[in-house]
Amino acid sequence: MGKRETPEEAVRRLGREVFGFLTEAGFAGPHEVDGGFSYTGHGLRITIYYSCWKNEAEVIATVRILGDSGPKARADIAQLYAECGLGAVNHLPSHAGSARLNGLRVRAFATALEALLPHLLGPRRTALVHRASAHP
């Protein structure tokens, strides 16, 4: 009998696959970072963090504006998704109790980010990220 995939392994394996559209859009990555991986390009850093405790896992995806002379702007993808009117924040919950659910969660974040990409590459992205980061 084979070993079951942990939630953390599911995020690492599947994340690189489902976020591949970012490299096609001109982003470099994925780059290993503490607790996840990131993509950089177009003045943005998109980071997917994951943490596991016992059998529960959490996935968080954030967008950060790079090279901004003002305060660093960073927002959660779920907040950006809601700010753009694409859906409610709870459409992208962060916790999952199994590798299978974690895989579904990673796919939901990738789908949301793909829908957000035109907004994030537009001229008003800094204002969008600042507005989204103001919401808890």
Tab-separated table of N, CA and C in Angstrom, residues 32-92:
chain	number	residue	atom	x	y	z
A	32	GLU	N	11.283	29.342	-4.853
A	32	GLU	CA	11.047	28.876	-3.485
A	32	GLU	C	11.192	30.051	-2.517
A	33	VAL	N	10.244	30.213	-1.623
A	33	VAL	CA	10.315	31.186	-0.537
A	33	VAL	C	9.952	30.452	0.743
A	34	ASP	N	10.214	31.079	1.871
A	34	ASP	CA	9.878	30.468	3.152
A	34	ASP	C	8.383	30.174	3.213
A	35	GLY	N	8.019	28.922	3.272
A	35	GLY	CA	6.619	28.542	3.399
A	35	GLY	C	5.825	28.560	2.116
A	36	GLY	N	6.468	28.563	0.961
A	36	GLY	CA	5.712	28.551	-0.279
A	36	GLY	C	6.565	28.787	-1.501
A	37	PHE	N	5.958	29.419	-2.502
A	37	PHE	CA	6.655	29.747	-3.737
A	37	PHE	C	6.064	31.032	-4.301
A	38	SER	N	6.849	31.714	-5.145
A	38	SER	CA	6.382	32.988	-5.681
A	38	SER	C	6.729	33.133	-7.151
A	39	TYR	N	6.039	34.064	-7.773
A	39	TYR	CA	6.266	34.458	-9.165
A	39	TYR	C	6.475	35.961	-9.169
A	40	THR	N	7.398	36.443	-9.991
A	40	THR	CA	7.619	37.886	-10.089
A	40	THR	C	7.587	38.312	-11.548
A	41	GLY	N	7.108	39.519	-11.761
A	41	GLY	CA	7.065	40.089	-13.101
A	41	GLY	C	6.057	41.214	-13.166
A	42	HIS	N	6.207	42.082	-14.142
A	42	HIS	CA	5.284	43.209	-14.346
A	42	HIS	C	5.167	44.081	-13.100
A	43	GLY	N	6.230	44.159	-12.293
A	43	GLY	CA	6.206	44.972	-11.086
A	43	GLY	C	5.424	44.361	-9.939
A	44	LEU	N	5.150	43.058	-10.012
A	44	LEU	CA	4.365	42.372	-8.983
A	44	LEU	C	5.111	41.150	-8.463
A	45	ARG	N	4.819	40.788	-7.243
A	45	ARG	CA	5.244	39.489	-6.700
A	45	ARG	C	3.985	38.790	-6.212
A	46	ILE	N	3.722	37.628	-6.768
A	46	ILE	CA	2.578	36.819	-6.368
A	46	ILE	C	3.130	35.631	-5.597
A	47	THR	N	2.699	35.496	-4.348
A	47	THR	CA	3.234	34.450	-3.486
A	47	THR	C	2.111	33.551	-2.996
A	48	ILE	N	2.360	32.260	-3.047
A	48	ILE	CA	1.430	31.262	-2.541
A	48	ILE	C	2.105	30.634	-1.326
A	49	TYR	N	1.525	30.872	-0.162
A	49	TYR	CA	2.056	30.325	1.089
A	49	TYR	C	1.211	29.132	1.505
A	50	TYR	N	1.835	28.172	2.131
A	50	TYR	CA	1.092	27.055	2.696
A	50	TYR	C	1.717	26.694	4.034
A	51	SER	N	0.873	26.298	4.955
A	51	SER	CA	1.369	25.830	6.242
A	51	SER	C	0.514	24.645	6.658
A	52	CYS	N	1.135	23.723	7.335
A	52	CYS	CA	0.436	22.514	7.758
A	52	CYS	C	0.651	22.293	9.243
A	53	TRP	N	-0.381	21.867	9.889
A	53	TRP	CA	-0.293	21.497	11.296
A	53	TRP	C	-1.164	20.276	11.476
A	54	LYS	N	-0.547	19.196	11.904
A	54	LYS	CA	-1.206	17.895	11.992
A	54	LYS	C	-1.778	17.571	10.619
A	55	ASN	N	-3.100	17.412	10.524
A	55	ASN	CA	-3.699	17.079	9.229
A	55	ASN	C	-4.388	18.267	8.583
A	56	GLU	N	-4.298	19.429	9.181
A	56	GLU	CA	-4.949	20.628	8.649
A	56	GLU	C	-3.930	21.465	7.889
A	57	ALA	N	-4.337	22.006	6.784
A	57	ALA	CA	-3.445	22.841	5.984
A	57	ALA	C	-4.124	24.170	5.687
A	58	GLU	N	-3.297	25.171	5.467
A	58	GLU	CA	-3.793	26.494	5.122
A	58	GLU	C	-3.053	26.966	3.877
A	59	VAL	N	-3.782	27.567	2.960
A	59	VAL	CA	-3.201	28.123	1.745
A	59	VAL	C	-3.586	29.599	1.694
A	60	ILE	N	-2.598	30.457	1.484
A	60	ILE	CA	-2.839	31.892	1.358
A	60	ILE	C	-2.072	32.378	0.134
A	61	ALA	N	-2.709	33.165	-0.683
A	61	ALA	CA	-2.050	33.739	-1.854
A	61	ALA	C	-2.115	35.258	-1.741
A	62	THR	N	-0.983	35.923	-1.966
A	62	THR	CA	-0.930	37.376	-1.855
A	62	THR	C	-0.303	37.988	-3.102
A	63	VAL	N	-0.630	39.251	-3.330
A	63	VAL	CA	-0.042	40.037	-4.411
A	63	VAL	C	0.620	41.246	-3.775
A	64	ARG	N	1.839	41.520	-4.201
A	64	ARG	CA	2.574	42.681	-3.681
A	64	ARG	C	3.080	43.511	-4.851
A	65	ILE	N	2.917	44.821	-4.748
A	65	ILE	CA	3.442	45.744	-5.752
A	65	ILE	C	4.918	45.957	-5.430
A	66	LEU	N	5.783	45.799	-6.410
A	66	LEU	CA	7.221	45.989	-6.224
A	66	LEU	C	7.654	47.347	-6.757
A	67	GLY	N	8.699	47.903	-6.185
A	67	GLY	CA	9.293	49.130	-6.704
A	67	GLY	C	8.466	50.372	-6.499
A	68	ASP	N	7.474	50.305	-5.652
A	68	ASP	CA	6.641	51.468	-5.362
A	68	ASP	C	7.381	52.347	-4.365
A	69	SER	N	7.440	53.639	-4.608
A	69	SER	CA	8.180	54.530	-3.713
A	69	SER	C	7.432	54.762	-2.398
A	70	GLY	N	6.129	54.566	-2.398
A	70	GLY	CA	5.337	54.761	-1.183
A	70	GLY	C	5.357	53.511	-0.322
A	71	PRO	N	4.393	53.412	0.603
A	71	PRO	CA	4.322	52.226	1.437
A	71	PRO	C	4.074	50.989	0.570
A	72	LYS	N	4.685	49.894	0.950
A	72	LYS	CA	4.541	48.666	0.167
A	72	LYS	C	3.087	48.213	0.190
A	73	ALA	N	2.539	47.978	-0.972
A	73	ALA	CA	1.155	47.547	-1.099
A	73	ALA	C	1.123	46.026	-1.249
A	74	ARG	N	0.320	45.379	-0.391
A	74	ARG	CA	0.178	43.930	-0.459
A	74	ARG	C	-1.240	43.576	-0.070
A	75	ALA	N	-1.845	42.659	-0.810
A	75	ALA	CA	-3.216	42.254	-0.514
A	75	ALA	C	-3.387	40.765	-0.770
A	76	ASP	N	-4.316	40.204	-0.047
A	76	ASP	CA	-4.688	38.806	-0.200
A	76	ASP	C	-5.516	38.648	-1.478
A	77	ILE	N	-5.344	37.539	-2.151
A	77	ILE	CA	-6.078	37.309	-3.402
A	77	ILE	C	-7.588	37.290	-3.162
A	78	ALA	N	-8.026	36.732	-2.036
A	78	ALA	CA	-9.463	36.699	-1.749
A	78	ALA	C	-10.023	38.108	-1.638
A	79	GLN	N	-9.278	39.029	-0.990
A	79	GLN	CA	-9.733	40.416	-0.876
A	79	GLN	C	-9.747	41.100	-2.240
A	80	LEU	N	-8.726	40.854	-3.052
A	80	LEU	CA	-8.687	41.437	-4.401
A	80	LEU	C	-9.848	40.923	-5.239
A	81	TYR	N	-10.138	39.651	-5.117
A	81	TYR	CA	-11.235	39.011	-5.843
A	81	TYR	C	-12.555	39.721	-5.518
A	82	ALA	N	-12.784	39.963	-4.231
A	82	ALA	CA	-14.009	40.649	-3.808
A	82	ALA	C	-13.995	42.112	-4.243
A	83	GLU	N	-12.860	42.771	-4.122
A	83	GLU	CA	-12.743	44.190	-4.487
A	83	GLU	C	-13.038	44.419	-5.969
A	84	CYS	N	-12.696	43.463	-6.811
A	84	CYS	CA	-12.956	43.580	-8.258
A	84	CYS	C	-14.373	43.171	-8.632
A	85	GLY	N	-15.166	42.740	-7.649
A	85	GLY	CA	-16.541	42.338	-7.921
A	85	GLY	C	-16.660	40.979	-8.575
A	86	LEU	N	-15.652	40.141	-8.411
A	86	LEU	CA	-15.663	38.815	-9.034
A	86	LEU	C	-16.334	37.759	-8.164
A	87	GLY	N	-16.546	38.066	-6.896
A	87	GLY	CA	-17.174	37.131	-5.970
A	87	GLY	C	-16.886	37.534	-4.542
A	88	ALA	N	-17.441	36.764	-3.627
A	88	ALA	CA	-17.258	37.056	-2.204
A	88	ALA	C	-15.928	36.515	-1.703
A	89	VAL	N	-15.441	37.081	-0.616
A	89	VAL	CA	-14.185	36.646	-0.010
A	89	VAL	C	-14.259	35.169	0.363
A	90	ASN	N	-15.416	34.728	0.862
A	90	ASN	CA	-15.513	33.337	1.300
A	90	ASN	C	-15.554	32.339	0.149
A	91	HIS	N	-15.523	32.810	-1.083
A	91	HIS	CA	-15.382	31.891	-2.218
A	91	HIS	C	-13.993	31.260	-2.236
A	92	LEU	N	-13.040	31.880	-1.533
A	92	LEU	CA	-11.666	31.385	-1.492
A	92	LEU	C	-11.232	31.132	-0.049
